[in-house]
JSON list of C-alpha atoms and ligand atoms in Angstrom, two decimals:
[
{"chain": "A", "resi": 1, "resn": "VAL", "atom": "CA", "xyz": [116.46, -45.20, -10.10]},
{"chain": "A", "resi": 2, "resn": "SER", "atom": "CA", "xyz": [118.86, -48.02, -9.49]},
{"chain": "A", "resi": 3, "resn": "ALA", "atom": "CA", "xyz": [116.30, -49.83, -7.23]},
{"chain": "A", "resi": 4, "resn": "ALA", "atom": "CA", "xyz": [113.70, -49.57, -10.10]},
{"chain": "A", "resi": 5, "resn": "ILE", "atom": "CA", "xyz": [116.26, -51.06, -12.55]},
{"chain": "A", "resi": 6, "resn": "GLU", "atom": "CA", "xyz": [117.02, -53.88, -10.12]},
{"chain": "A", "resi": 7, "resn": "SER", "atom": "CA", "xyz": [113.34, -54.70, -9.76]},
{"chain": "A", "resi": 8, "resn": "GLN", "atom": "CA", "xyz": [113.50, -55.67, -13.42]},
{"chain": "A", "resi": 9, "resn": "GLY", "atom": "CA", "xyz": [116.08, -58.22, -12.53]},
{"chain": "A", "resi": 10, "resn": "ILE", "atom": "CA", "xyz": [119.04, -56.18, -13.77]},
{"chain": "A", "resi": 11, "resn": "ARG", "atom": "CA", "xyz": [122.24, -56.11, -11.84]},
{"chain": "A", "resi": 12, "resn": "VAL", "atom": "CA", "xyz": [123.36, -52.64, -10.90]},
{"chain": "A", "resi": 13, "resn": "VAL", "atom": "CA", "xyz": [126.80, -51.48, -9.71]},
{"chain": "A", "resi": 14, "resn": "ASN", "atom": "CA", "xyz": [126.64, -50.33, -6.90]},
{"chain": "A", "resi": 15, "resn": "ARG", "atom": "CA", "xyz": [123.64, -52.19, -5.52]},
{"chain": "A", "resi": 16, "resn": "SER", "atom": "CA", "xyz": [120.89, -49.63, -4.69]},
{"chain": "A", "resi": 17, "resn": "VAL", "atom": "CA", "xyz": [120.78, -50.66, -0.99]},
{"chain": "A", "resi": 18, "resn": "ALA", "atom": "CA", "xyz": [124.51, -50.14, -0.58]},
{"chain": "A", "resi": 19, "resn": "THR", "atom": "CA", "xyz": [124.24, -46.73, -2.19]},
{"chain": "A", "resi": 20, "resn": "LEU", "atom": "CA", "xyz": [121.27, -45.70, 0.05]},
{"chain": "A", "resi": 21, "resn": "ILE", "atom": "CA", "xyz": [123.18, -46.74, 3.23]},
{"chain": "A", "resi": 22, "resn": "ALA", "atom": "CA", "xyz": [126.37, -45.01, 2.19]},
{"chain": "A", "resi": 23, "resn": "GLN", "atom": "CA", "xyz": [124.55, -41.75, 1.36]},
{"chain": "A", "resi": 24, "resn": "ASP", "atom": "CA", "xyz": [123.62, -41.34, 5.04]},
{"chain": "A", "resi": 25, "resn": "LYS", "atom": "CA", "xyz": [126.64, -40.64, 7.22]},
{"chain": "A", "resi": 26, "resn": "ALA", "atom": "CA", "xyz": [124.85, -41.53, 10.45]},
{"chain": "A", "resi": 27, "resn": "VAL", "atom": "CA", "xyz": [124.00, -44.94, 9.18]},
{"chain": "A", "resi": 28, "resn": "SER", "atom": "CA", "xyz": [127.22, -45.73, 7.41]},
{"chain": "A", "resi": 29, "resn": "LEU", "atom": "CA", "xyz": [129.51, -44.49, 10.16]},
{"chain": "A", "resi": 30, "resn": "SER", "atom": "CA", "xyz": [127.61, -46.75, 12.55]},
{"chain": "A", "resi": 31, "resn": "ILE", "atom": "CA", "xyz": [128.23, -49.77, 10.29]},
{"chain": "A", "resi": 32, "resn": "LEU", "atom": "CA", "xyz": [131.95, -48.84, 9.86]},
{"chain": "A", "resi": 33, "resn": "PHE", "atom": "CA", "xyz": [132.30, -48.45, 13.61]},
{"chain": "A", "resi": 34, "resn": "SER", "atom": "CA", "xyz": [130.57, -51.81, 14.30]},
{"chain": "A", "resi": 35, "resn": "LYS", "atom": "CA", "xyz": [132.99, -53.48, 11.92]},
{"chain": "A", "resi": 36, "resn": "GLY", "atom": "CA", "xyz": [135.99, -52.07, 13.72]},
{"chain": "A", "resi": 37, "resn": "ILE", "atom": "CA", "xyz": [136.97, -49.46, 11.21]},
{"chain": "A", "resi": 38, "resn": "PRO", "atom": "CA", "xyz": [138.31, -46.25, 12.85]},
{"chain": "A", "resi": 39, "resn": "VAL", "atom": "CA", "xyz": [135.91, -43.26, 12.25]},
{"chain": "A", "resi": 40, "resn": "PRO", "atom": "CA", "xyz": [135.72, -39.80, 13.89]},
{"chain": "A", "resi": 41, "resn": "ARG", "atom": "CA", "xyz": [133.97, -39.69, 17.21]},
{"chain": "A", "resi": 42, "resn": "THR", "atom": "CA", "xyz": [130.45, -38.78, 16.25]},
{"chain": "A", "resi": 43, "resn": "TYR", "atom": "CA", "xyz": [127.10, -37.99, 17.90]},
{"chain": "A", "resi": 44, "resn": "VAL", "atom": "CA", "xyz": [123.87, -38.02, 15.89]},
{"chain": "A", "resi": 45, "resn": "ALA", "atom": "CA", "xyz": [121.71, -35.28, 17.18]},
{"chain": "A", "resi": 46, "resn": "TYR", "atom": "CA", "xyz": [118.16, -33.89, 16.52]},
{"chain": "A", "resi": 47, "resn": "GLY", "atom": "CA", "xyz": [117.05, -30.66, 18.02]},
{"chain": "A", "resi": 48, "resn": "LEU", "atom": "CA", "xyz": [119.08, -27.97, 19.70]},
{"chain": "A", "resi": 49, "resn": "GLU", "atom": "CA", "xyz": [119.21, -29.54, 23.20]},
{"chain": "A", "resi": 50, "resn": "SER", "atom": "CA", "xyz": [120.71, -32.78, 22.01]},
{"chain": "A", "resi": 51, "resn": "ILE", "atom": "CA", "xyz": [123.09, -30.96, 19.66]},
{"chain": "A", "resi": 52, "resn": "LEU", "atom": "CA", "xyz": [124.40, -28.76, 22.56]},
{"chain": "A", "resi": 53, "resn": "GLU", "atom": "CA", "xyz": [124.65, -31.89, 24.75]},
{"chain": "A", "resi": 54, "resn": "ALA", "atom": "CA", "xyz": [126.73, -33.69, 22.16]},
{"chain": "A", "resi": 55, "resn": "ALA", "atom": "CA", "xyz": [128.88, -30.62, 21.75]},
{"chain": "A", "resi": 56, "resn": "LYS", "atom": "CA", "xyz": [129.70, -30.70, 25.40]},
{"chain": "A", "resi": 57, "resn": "LEU", "atom": "CA", "xyz": [130.77, -34.27, 25.15]},
{"chain": "A", "resi": 58, "resn": "ILE", "atom": "CA", "xyz": [132.98, -33.69, 22.07]},
{"chain": "A", "resi": 59, "resn": "GLY", "atom": "CA", "xyz": [134.33, -30.25, 23.08]},
{"chain": "A", "resi": 60, "resn": "TYR", "atom": "CA", "xyz": [135.12, -27.24, 20.82]},
{"chain": "A", "resi": 61, "resn": "PRO", "atom": "CA", "xyz": [136.29, -26.74, 18.16]},
{"chain": "A", "resi": 62, "resn": "LEU", "atom": "CA", "xyz": [134.08, -29.43, 16.56]},
{"chain": "A", "resi": 63, "resn": "VAL", "atom": "CA", "xyz": [132.51, -30.33, 13.25]},
{"chain": "A", "resi": 64, "resn": "TYR", "atom": "CA", "xyz": [128.86, -29.92, 12.64]},
{"chain": "A", "resi": 65, "resn": "LYS", "atom": "CA", "xyz": [127.62, -31.51, 9.43]},
{"chain": "A", "resi": 66, "resn": "PRO", "atom": "CA", "xyz": [124.38, -32.81, 7.87]},
{"chain": "A", "resi": 67, "resn": "SER", "atom": "CA", "xyz": [123.97, -36.58, 7.83]},
{"chain": "A", "resi": 68, "resn": "GLN", "atom": "CA", "xyz": [123.32, -36.47, 4.07]},
{"chain": "A", "resi": 69, "resn": "GLY", "atom": "CA", "xyz": [125.18, -34.17, 1.74]},
{"chain": "A", "resi": 70, "resn": "SER", "atom": "CA", "xyz": [128.12, -33.90, -0.60]},
{"chain": "A", "resi": 71, "resn": "TRP", "atom": "CA", "xyz": [130.77, -31.40, -1.98]},
{"chain": "A", "resi": 72, "resn": "GLY", "atom": "CA", "xyz": [131.37, -30.28, 1.56]},
{"chain": "A", "resi": 73, "resn": "ARG", "atom": "CA", "xyz": [128.08, -28.31, 1.63]},
{"chain": "A", "resi": 74, "resn": "LEU", "atom": "CA", "xyz": [127.06, -27.15, 5.20]},
{"chain": "A", "resi": 75, "resn": "VAL", "atom": "CA", "xyz": [130.08, -29.02, 6.72]},
{"chain": "A", "resi": 76, "resn": "SER", "atom": "CA", "xyz": [131.04, -26.47, 9.43]},
{"chain": "A", "resi": 77, "resn": "LEU", "atom": "CA", "xyz": [133.90, -26.00, 11.68]},
{"chain": "A", "resi": 78, "resn": "VAL", "atom": "CA", "xyz": [132.41, -24.68, 14.88]},
{"chain": "A", "resi": 79, "resn": "LYS", "atom": "CA", "xyz": [134.48, -22.73, 17.34]},
{"chain": "A", "resi": 80, "resn": "ASP", "atom": "CA", "xyz": [132.04, -22.20, 20.23]},
{"chain": "A", "resi": 81, "resn": "GLU", "atom": "CA", "xyz": [128.47, -22.62, 21.47]},
{"chain": "A", "resi": 82, "resn": "GLU", "atom": "CA", "xyz": [127.30, -19.28, 20.13]},
{"chain": "A", "resi": 83, "resn": "MET", "atom": "CA", "xyz": [128.36, -20.27, 16.63]},
{"chain": "A", "resi": 84, "resn": "LEU", "atom": "CA", "xyz": [126.67, -23.65, 16.94]},
{"chain": "A", "resi": 85, "resn": "ARG", "atom": "CA", "xyz": [123.43, -22.09, 18.04]},
{"chain": "A", "resi": 86, "resn": "THR", "atom": "CA", "xyz": [123.53, -19.70, 15.03]},
{"chain": "A", "resi": 87, "resn": "LEU", "atom": "CA", "xyz": [124.23, -22.50, 12.60]},
{"chain": "A", "resi": 88, "resn": "TYR", "atom": "CA", "xyz": [121.36, -24.59, 14.12]},
{"chain": "A", "resi": 89, "resn": "GLU", "atom": "CA", "xyz": [119.03, -21.71, 13.62]},
{"chain": "A", "resi": 90, "resn": "HIS", "atom": "CA", "xyz": [120.04, -21.51, 9.95]},
{"chain": "A", "resi": 91, "resn": "ARG", "atom": "CA", "xyz": [119.55, -25.26, 9.44]},
{"chain": "A", "resi": 92, "resn": "GLU", "atom": "CA", "xyz": [116.09, -25.02, 10.98]},
{"chain": "A", "resi": 93, "resn": "LEU", "atom": "CA", "xyz": [115.11, -22.64, 8.22]},
{"chain": "A", "resi": 94, "resn": "ILE", "atom": "CA", "xyz": [116.38, -24.81, 5.51]},
{"chain": "A", "resi": 95, "resn": "GLN", "atom": "CA", "xyz": [113.38, -26.60, 3.90]},
{"chain": "A", "resi": 96, "resn": "ASP", "atom": "CA", "xyz": [115.39, -29.68, 2.79]},
{"chain": "A", "resi": 97, "resn": "PRO", "atom": "CA", "xyz": [114.60, -32.53, 5.18]},
{"chain": "A", "resi": 98, "resn": "ARG", "atom": "CA", "xyz": [118.09, -33.94, 4.61]},
{"chain": "A", "resi": 99, "resn": "ALA", "atom": "CA", "xyz": [119.46, -30.95, 6.49]},
{"chain": "A", "resi": 100, "resn": "ARG", "atom": "CA", "xyz": [117.55, -31.93, 9.56]},
{"chain": "A", "resi": 101, "resn": "VAL", "atom": "CA", "xyz": [119.69, -34.73, 11.05]},
{"chain": "A", "resi": 102, "resn": "GLY", "atom": "CA", "xyz": [123.03, -33.30, 12.23]},
{"chain": "A", "resi": 103, "resn": "LEU", "atom": "CA", "xyz": [126.17, -34.98, 13.12]},
{"chain": "A", "resi": 104, "resn": "VAL", "atom": "CA", "xyz": [128.35, -33.51, 15.87]},
{"chain": "A", "resi": 105, "resn": "GLN", "atom": "CA", "xyz": [131.83, -34.75, 15.35]},
{"chain": "A", "resi": 106, "resn": "GLU", "atom": "CA", "xyz": [135.36, -34.45, 16.74]},
{"chain": "A", "resi": 107, "resn": "LEU", "atom": "CA", "xyz": [137.59, -32.15, 14.66]},
{"chain": "A", "resi": 108, "resn": "VAL", "atom": "CA", "xyz": [140.33, -34.58, 13.37]},
{"chain": "A", "resi": 109, "resn": "ASP", "atom": "CA", "xyz": [143.75, -32.95, 13.33]},
{"chain": "A", "resi": 110, "resn": "LYS", "atom": "CA", "xyz": [144.47, -34.01, 9.74]},
{"chain": "A", "resi": 111, "resn": "GLY", "atom": "CA", "xyz": [146.89, -31.14, 8.92]},
{"chain": "A", "resi": 112, "resn": "ASP", "atom": "CA", "xyz": [146.24, -29.38, 5.55]},
{"chain": "A", "resi": 113, "resn": "ARG", "atom": "CA", "xyz": [145.26, -32.42, 3.52]},
{"chain": "A", "resi": 114, "resn": "ASP", "atom": "CA", "xyz": [143.36, -35.62, 3.44]},
{"chain": "A", "resi": 115, "resn": "ILE", "atom": "CA", "xyz": [143.41, -38.73, 1.30]},
{"chain": "A", "resi": 116, "resn": "ARG", "atom": "CA", "xyz": [140.79, -39.82, -1.26]},
{"chain": "A", "resi": 117, "resn": "ALA", "atom": "CA", "xyz": [141.18, -43.50, -2.34]},
{"chain": "A", "resi": 118, "resn": "LEU", "atom": "CA", "xyz": [139.16, -44.82, -5.18]},
{"chain": "A", "resi": 119, "resn": "VAL", "atom": "CA", "xyz": [138.12, -48.40, -4.76]},
{"chain": "A", "resi": 120, "resn": "VAL", "atom": "CA", "xyz": [136.86, -50.59, -7.63]},
{"chain": "A", "resi": 121, "resn": "GLY", "atom": "CA", "xyz": [136.05, -54.27, -7.06]},
{"chain": "A", "resi": 122, "resn": "SER", "atom": "CA", "xyz": [137.94, -54.51, -3.70]},
{"chain": "A", "resi": 123, "resn": "LYS", "atom": "CA", "xyz": [141.07, -52.85, -5.08]},
{"chain": "A", "resi": 124, "resn": "VAL", "atom": "CA", "xyz": [142.47, -49.32, -4.72]},
{"chain": "A", "resi": 125, "resn": "VAL", "atom": "CA", "xyz": [142.81, -48.15, -8.34]},
{"chain": "A", "resi": 126, "resn": "GLY", "atom": "CA", "xyz": [144.03, -44.68, -7.59]},
{"chain": "A", "resi": 127, "resn": "ALA", "atom": "CA", "xyz": [144.52, -42.24, -4.71]},
{"chain": "A", "resi": 128, "resn": "MET", "atom": "CA", "xyz": [145.36, -38.64, -4.12]},
{"chain": "A", "resi": 129, "resn": "TYR", "atom": "CA", "xyz": [145.91, -36.13, -1.46]},
{"chain": "A", "resi": 130, "resn": "ARG", "atom": "CA", "xyz": [143.55, -33.15, -1.38]},
{"chain": "A", "resi": 131, "resn": "VAL", "atom": "CA", "xyz": [145.23, -30.10, 0.00]},
{"chain": "A", "resi": 132, "resn": "GLY", "atom": "CA", "xyz": [143.02, -27.46, 1.63]},
{"chain": "A", "resi": 133, "resn": "GLU", "atom": "CA", "xyz": [142.30, -25.63, 4.85]},
{"chain": "A", "resi": 134, "resn": "PHE", "atom": "CA", "xyz": [139.33, -27.44, 6.38]},
{"chain": "A", "resi": 135, "resn": "VAL", "atom": "CA", "xyz": [137.11, -28.61, 3.63]},
{"chain": "A", "resi": 136, "resn": "THR", "atom": "CA", "xyz": [139.20, -30.31, 1.05]},
{"chain": "A", "resi": 137, "resn": "ASN", "atom": "CA", "xyz": [136.63, -31.44, -1.59]},
{"chain": "A", "resi": 138, "resn": "TYR", "atom": "CA", "xyz": [137.95, -31.38, -5.17]},
{"chain": "A", "resi": 139, "resn": "ALA", "atom": "CA", "xyz": [134.53, -29.97, -6.19]},
{"chain": "A", "resi": 140, "resn": "ARG", "atom": "CA", "xyz": [135.52, -26.92, -4.12]},
{"chain": "A", "resi": 141, "resn": "GLY", "atom": "CA", "xyz": [138.67, -26.48, -6.10]},
{"chain": "A", "resi": 142, "resn": "SER", "atom": "CA", "xyz": [141.31, -27.96, -3.66]},
{"chain": "A", "resi": 143, "resn": "GLU", "atom": "CA", "xyz": [144.64, -28.93, -5.10]},
{"chain": "A", "resi": 144, "resn": "VAL", "atom": "CA", "xyz": [145.18, -32.62, -5.67]},
{"chain": "A", "resi": 145, "resn": "ILE", "atom": "CA", "xyz": [148.44, -34.65, -5.70]},
{"chain": "A", "resi": 146, "resn": "ALA", "atom": "CA", "xyz": [148.65, -38.35, -6.70]},
{"chain": "A", "resi": 147, "resn": "VAL", "atom": "CA", "xyz": [149.94, -40.62, -4.03]},
{"chain": "A", "resi": 148, "resn": "LYS", "atom": "CA", "xyz": [150.80, -44.29, -3.67]},
{"chain": "A", "resi": 149, "resn": "LEU", "atom": "CA", "xyz": [149.33, -45.37, -0.44]},
{"chain": "A", "resi": 150, "resn": "PRO", "atom": "CA", "xyz": [151.04, -47.74, 2.00]},
{"chain": "A", "resi": 151, "resn": "PRO", "atom": "CA", "xyz": [149.42, -51.20, 1.96]},
{"chain": "A", "resi": 152, "resn": "GLU", "atom": "CA", "xyz": [147.76, -50.70, 5.40]},
{"chain": "A", "resi": 153, "resn": "VAL", "atom": "CA", "xyz": [145.91, -47.63, 4.08]},
{"chain": "A", "resi": 154, "resn": "GLU", "atom": "CA", "xyz": [144.89, -49.36, 0.87]},
{"chain": "A", "resi": 155, "resn": "ASP", "atom": "CA", "xyz": [143.58, -52.27, 3.07]},
{"chain": "A", "resi": 156, "resn": "LEU", "atom": "CA", "xyz": [141.67, -49.80, 5.23]},
{"chain": "A", "resi": 157, "resn": "ALA", "atom": "CA", "xyz": [139.95, -48.26, 2.17]},
{"chain": "A", "resi": 158, "resn": "VAL", "atom": "CA", "xyz": [139.01, -51.58, 0.78]},
{"chain": "A", "resi": 159, "resn": "ARG", "atom": "CA", "xyz": [137.68, -52.82, 4.13]},
{"chain": "A", "resi": 160, "resn": "ALA", "atom": "CA", "xyz": [135.55, -49.66, 4.45]},
{"chain": "A", "resi": 161, "resn": "ALA", "atom": "CA", "xyz": [134.06, -50.10, 0.98]},
{"chain": "A", "resi": 162, "resn": "ASP", "atom": "CA", "xyz": [133.49, -53.81, 1.57]},
{"chain": "A", "resi": 163, "resn": "ALA", "atom": "CA", "xyz": [131.84, -53.12, 4.96]},
{"chain": "A", "resi": 164, "resn": "LEU", "atom": "CA", "xyz": [129.17, -51.05, 3.19]},
{"chain": "A", "resi": 165, "resn": "GLY", "atom": "CA", "xyz": [128.80, -53.56, 0.28]},
{"chain": "A", "resi": 166, "resn": "LEU", "atom": "CA", "xyz": [130.13, -50.91, -2.24]},
{"chain": "A", "resi": 167, "resn": "GLU", "atom": "CA", "xyz": [131.96, -52.19, -5.40]},
{"chain": "A", "resi": 168, "resn": "ILE", "atom": "CA", "xyz": [132.81, -48.60, -6.40]},
{"chain": "A", "resi": 169, "resn": "ALA", "atom": "CA", "xyz": [133.57, -46.14, -3.71]},
{"chain": "A", "resi": 170, "resn": "GLY", "atom": "CA", "xyz": [135.54, -43.01, -2.91]},
{"chain": "A", "resi": 171, "resn": "VAL", "atom": "CA", "xyz": [136.91, -43.37, 0.53]},
{"chain": "A", "resi": 172, "resn": "ASP", "atom": "CA", "xyz": [137.91, -40.27, 2.41]},
{"chain": "A", "resi": 173, "resn": "ILE", "atom": "CA", "xyz": [140.68, -40.91, 4.94]},
{"chain": "A", "resi": 174, "resn": "PHE", "atom": "CA", "xyz": [142.33, -38.59, 7.43]},
{"chain": "A", "resi": 175, "resn": "GLU", "atom": "CA", "xyz": [145.90, -39.12, 8.43]},
{"chain": "A", "resi": 176, "resn": "LYS", "atom": "CA", "xyz": [146.12, -37.99, 12.07]},
{"chain": "A", "resi": 177, "resn": "ARG", "atom": "CA", "xyz": [149.08, -35.72, 12.81]},
{"chain": "A", "resi": 178, "resn": "SER", "atom": "CA", "xyz": [149.58, -37.86, 15.96]},
{"chain": "A", "resi": 179, "resn": "GLY", "atom": "CA", "xyz": [149.68, -40.96, 13.79]},
{"chain": "A", "resi": 180, "resn": "GLY", "atom": "CA", "xyz": [147.09, -43.43, 12.60]},
{"chain": "A", "resi": 181, "resn": "TYR", "atom": "CA", "xyz": [144.33, -43.28, 9.93]},
{"chain": "A", "resi": 182, "resn": "ILE", "atom": "CA", "xyz": [140.63, -42.57, 10.25]},
{"chain": "A", "resi": 183, "resn": "VAL", "atom": "CA", "xyz": [137.83, -43.11, 7.65]},
{"chain": "A", "resi": 184, "resn": "ASN", "atom": "CA", "xyz": [135.77, -39.94, 7.39]},
{"chain": "A", "resi": 185, "resn": "GLU", "atom": "CA", "xyz": [133.29, -41.11, 4.84]},
{"chain": "A", "resi": 186, "resn": "VAL", "atom": "CA", "xyz": [132.69, -43.58, 1.98]},
{"chain": "A", "resi": 187, "resn": "ASN", "atom": "CA", "xyz": [131.14, -42.04, -1.10]},
{"chain": "A", "resi": 188, "resn": "PRO", "atom": "CA", "xyz": [128.92, -44.43, -3.15]},
{"chain": "A", "resi": 189, "resn": "VAL", "atom": "CA", "xyz": [128.89, -42.18, -6.20]},
{"chain": "A", "resi": 190, "resn": "PRO", "atom": "CA", "xyz": [132.41, -40.86, -6.29]},
{"chain": "A", "resi": 191, "resn": "GLU", "atom": "CA", "xyz": [133.27, -38.21, -8.75]},
{"chain": "A", "resi": 192, "resn": "PHE", "atom": "CA", "xyz": [136.61, -39.49, -10.06]},
{"chain": "A", "resi": 193, "resn": "LYS", "atom": "CA", "xyz": [137.63, -36.49, -12.17]},
{"chain": "A", "resi": 194, "resn": "GLY", "atom": "CA", "xyz": [140.04, -35.45, -9.35]},
{"chain": "A", "resi": 195, "resn": "VAL", "atom": "CA", "xyz": [141.76, -38.82, -9.01]},
{"chain": "A", "resi": 196, "resn": "ALA", "atom": "CA", "xyz": [141.95, -39.21, -12.78]},
{"chain": "A", "resi": 197, "resn": "ALA", "atom": "CA", "xyz": [143.40, -35.65, -13.20]},
{"chain": "A", "resi": 198, "resn": "ALA", "atom": "CA", "xyz": [145.95, -36.20, -10.35]},
{"chain": "A", "resi": 199, "resn": "THR", "atom": "CA", "xyz": [147.08, -39.71, -11.33]},
{"chain": "A", "resi": 200, "resn": "GLY", "atom": "CA", "xyz": [146.52, -39.81, -15.12]},
{"chain": "A", "resi": 201, "resn": "ILE", "atom": "CA", "xyz": [144.83, -43.23, -14.57]},
{"chain": "A", "resi": 202, "resn": "ASP", "atom": "CA", "xyz": [141.91, -44.13, -16.84]},
{"chain": "A", "resi": 203, "resn": "ILE", "atom": "CA", "xyz": [139.40, -44.61, -14.05]},
{"chain": "A", "resi": 204, "resn": "ALA", "atom": "CA", "xyz": [136.45, -44.77, -16.36]},
{"chain": "A", "resi": 205, "resn": "GLY", "atom": "CA", "xyz": [138.13, -47.57, -18.32]},
{"chain": "A", "resi": 206, "resn": "ILE", "atom": "CA", "xyz": [138.94, -49.50, -15.10]},
{"chain": "A", "resi": 207, "resn": "ILE", "atom": "CA", "xyz": [135.25, -49.20, -13.99]},
{"chain": "A", "resi": 208, "resn": "ALA", "atom": "CA", "xyz": [134.11, -50.39, -17.45]},
{"chain": "A", "resi": 209, "resn": "ASP", "atom": "CA", "xyz": [136.54, -53.41, -17.27]},
{"chain": "A", "resi": 210, "resn": "TYR", "atom": "CA", "xyz": [135.21, -54.29, -13.81]},
{"chain": "A", "resi": 211, "resn": "VAL", "atom": "CA", "xyz": [131.59, -54.29, -14.92]},
{"chain": "A", "resi": 212, "resn": "ILE", "atom": "CA", "xyz": [132.52, -56.36, -18.07]},
{"chain": "A", "resi": 213, "resn": "SER", "atom": "CA", "xyz": [134.28, -58.89, -15.75]},
{"chain": "A", "resi": 214, "resn": "LEU", "atom": "CA", "xyz": [131.06, -59.33, -13.82]},
{"chain": "A", "resi": 215, "resn": "VAL", "atom": "CA", "xyz": [129.13, -60.03, -16.96]},
{"chain": "A", "resi": 216, "resn": "ARG", "atom": "CA", "xyz": [131.65, -62.64, -18.15]},
{"chain": "A", "resi": 217, "resn": "ARG", "atom": "CA", "xyz": [131.49, -64.46, -14.79]},
{"chain": "B", "resi": 1, "resn": "ADP", "atom": "N1", "xyz": [135.60, -34.47, 11.61]},
{"chain": "B", "resi": 1, "resn": "ADP", "atom": "C1", "xyz": [136.38, -33.77, 10.69]},
{"chain": "B", "resi": 1, "resn": "ADP", "atom": "N2", "xyz": [137.65, -33.37, 11.01]},
{"chain": "B", "resi": 1, "resn": "ADP", "atom": "C2", "xyz": [138.40, -32.69, 10.06]},
{"chain": "B", "resi": 1, "resn": "ADP", "atom": "N3", "xyz": [137.95, -32.39, 8.84]},
{"chain": "B", "resi": 1, "resn": "ADP", "atom": "C3", "xyz": [136.80, -32.69, 8.54]},
{"chain": "B", "resi": 1, "resn": "ADP", "atom": "C4", "xyz": [135.85, -33.45, 9.37]},
{"chain": "B", "resi": 1, "resn": "ADP", "atom": "N4", "xyz": [134.66, -33.67, 8.77]},
{"chain": "B", "resi": 1, "resn": "ADP", "atom": "C5", "xyz": [134.84, -33.13, 7.50]},
{"chain": "B", "resi": 1, "resn": "ADP", "atom": "N5", "xyz": [136.08, -32.52, 7.30]},
{"chain": "B", "resi": 1, "resn": "ADP", "atom": "C6", "xyz": [136.50, -31.88, 6.11]},
{"chain": "B", "resi": 1, "resn": "ADP", "atom": "O1", "xyz": [135.39, -31.40, 5.38]},
{"chain": "B", "resi": 1, "resn": "ADP", "atom": "C7", "xyz": [135.37, -32.11, 4.12]},
{"chain": "B", "resi": 1, "resn": "ADP", "atom": "C8", "xyz": [133.93, -32.50, 3.75]},
{"chain": "B", "resi": 1, "resn": "ADP", "atom": "O2", "xyz": [133.33, -33.27, 4.73]},
{"chain": "B", "resi": 1, "resn": "ADP", "atom": "P1", "xyz": [132.63, -34.63, 4.41]},
{"chain": "B", "resi": 1, "resn": "ADP", "atom": "O3", "xyz": [132.28, -35.25, 5.71]},
{"chain": "B", "resi": 1, "resn": "ADP", "atom": "O4", "xyz": [133.56, -35.42, 3.51]},
{"chain": "B", "resi": 1, "resn": "ADP", "atom": "O5", "xyz": [131.40, -34.20, 3.67]},
{"chain": "B", "resi": 1, "resn": "ADP", "atom": "P2", "xyz": [130.90, -34.32, 2.11]},
{"chain": "B", "resi": 1, "resn": "ADP", "atom": "O6", "xyz": [130.11, -35.58, 2.05]},
{"chain": "B", "resi": 1, "resn": "ADP", "atom": "O7", "xyz": [130.09, -33.04, 1.81]},
{"chain": "B", "resi": 1, "resn": "ADP", "atom": "O8", "xyz": [132.18, -34.51, 1.24]},
{"chain": "B", "resi": 1, "resn": "ADP", "atom": "C9", "xyz": [136.26, -33.33, 4.28]},
{"chain": "B", "resi": 1, "resn": "ADP", "atom": "O9", "xyz": [136.79, -33.84, 3.10]},
{"chain": "B", "resi": 1, "resn": "ADP", "atom": "C10", "xyz": [137.32, -32.78, 5.19]},
{"chain": "B", "resi": 1, "resn": "ADP", "atom": "O10", "xyz": [138.34, -32.02, 4.49]},
{"chain": "B", "resi": 2, "resn": "MG", "atom": "MG1", "xyz": [133.68, -35.98, 1.49]}
]
C-alpha cells in the first residue's frame, strides 16, 4: 500500500522500501551485521539438511524462527535435533510461503526480560522492559515496565533504526547476562500500545509531531 501511495509522489513514513527490508529478518539482520551492529549469531536455512547443518554449528538449545513474522508466532526454542525435525515437518505443511525461510539462531541468555525501544526520527521516545519466559511479545500478554535506557543503549537503538532507513521503529534489544547488548530485531510497524501503557508517554502525539515537522521543512 505504501509503495502505491509513494508512486503518486506522496511521502510515506516509513518509506516502503525500508518497511519491506525490515519485515524480513534474514535481510535486515544481514544489513545490521554489515553495519557493525551486534545481532544474534544466525544462519538462514532452507530445507531440512541445511537446517540440521546450521543447528550443528550453533548448538542446542537454539532458536528456530521464520524470517518473516510477528507477535512471536512460530518462534521456537529448540532443545534437540528430534524437536527441530518435528518443527520442520510442521512448517513444511504450512501453506504460507513466509513460513518457508527459517532462521537458526543462537539462544541469547537474556534472563527473563528484554528491552523494547521506540525510535521516532532518530530519537528514543520511550522504552520498556518486557518480562516473560522466552517469548516476551506484549501482544502475548507479557508484563511491561517503563525504563530509562543508558545513553549507549539508546544510541544502539537509533543506529539500528537508521541502518535500515526507518524513521519509526520498535527495536528489540537483549541485555546479555554476561554483559553487552544485542539487537534482536527492528520492527518497521511497531505496535506502541505497550510502550504507551508502560511509560504514559503520548507516543501517537510524538509521531504526529514528527510527521508535521517533516511537512514544515
Ligand atoms: N535468539 C533469541 N534468544 C533469546 N530469545 C529470543 C531469541 N529470538 C527470539 N527470542 C524471544 O522471542 C521473542 C519473539 O521473537 P522475535 O524474533 O522478536 O519475533 P517477532 O517478530 O515475532 O516478535 C523475542 O522478543 C524474544 O523474547
Ligand atoms: Mg519481536
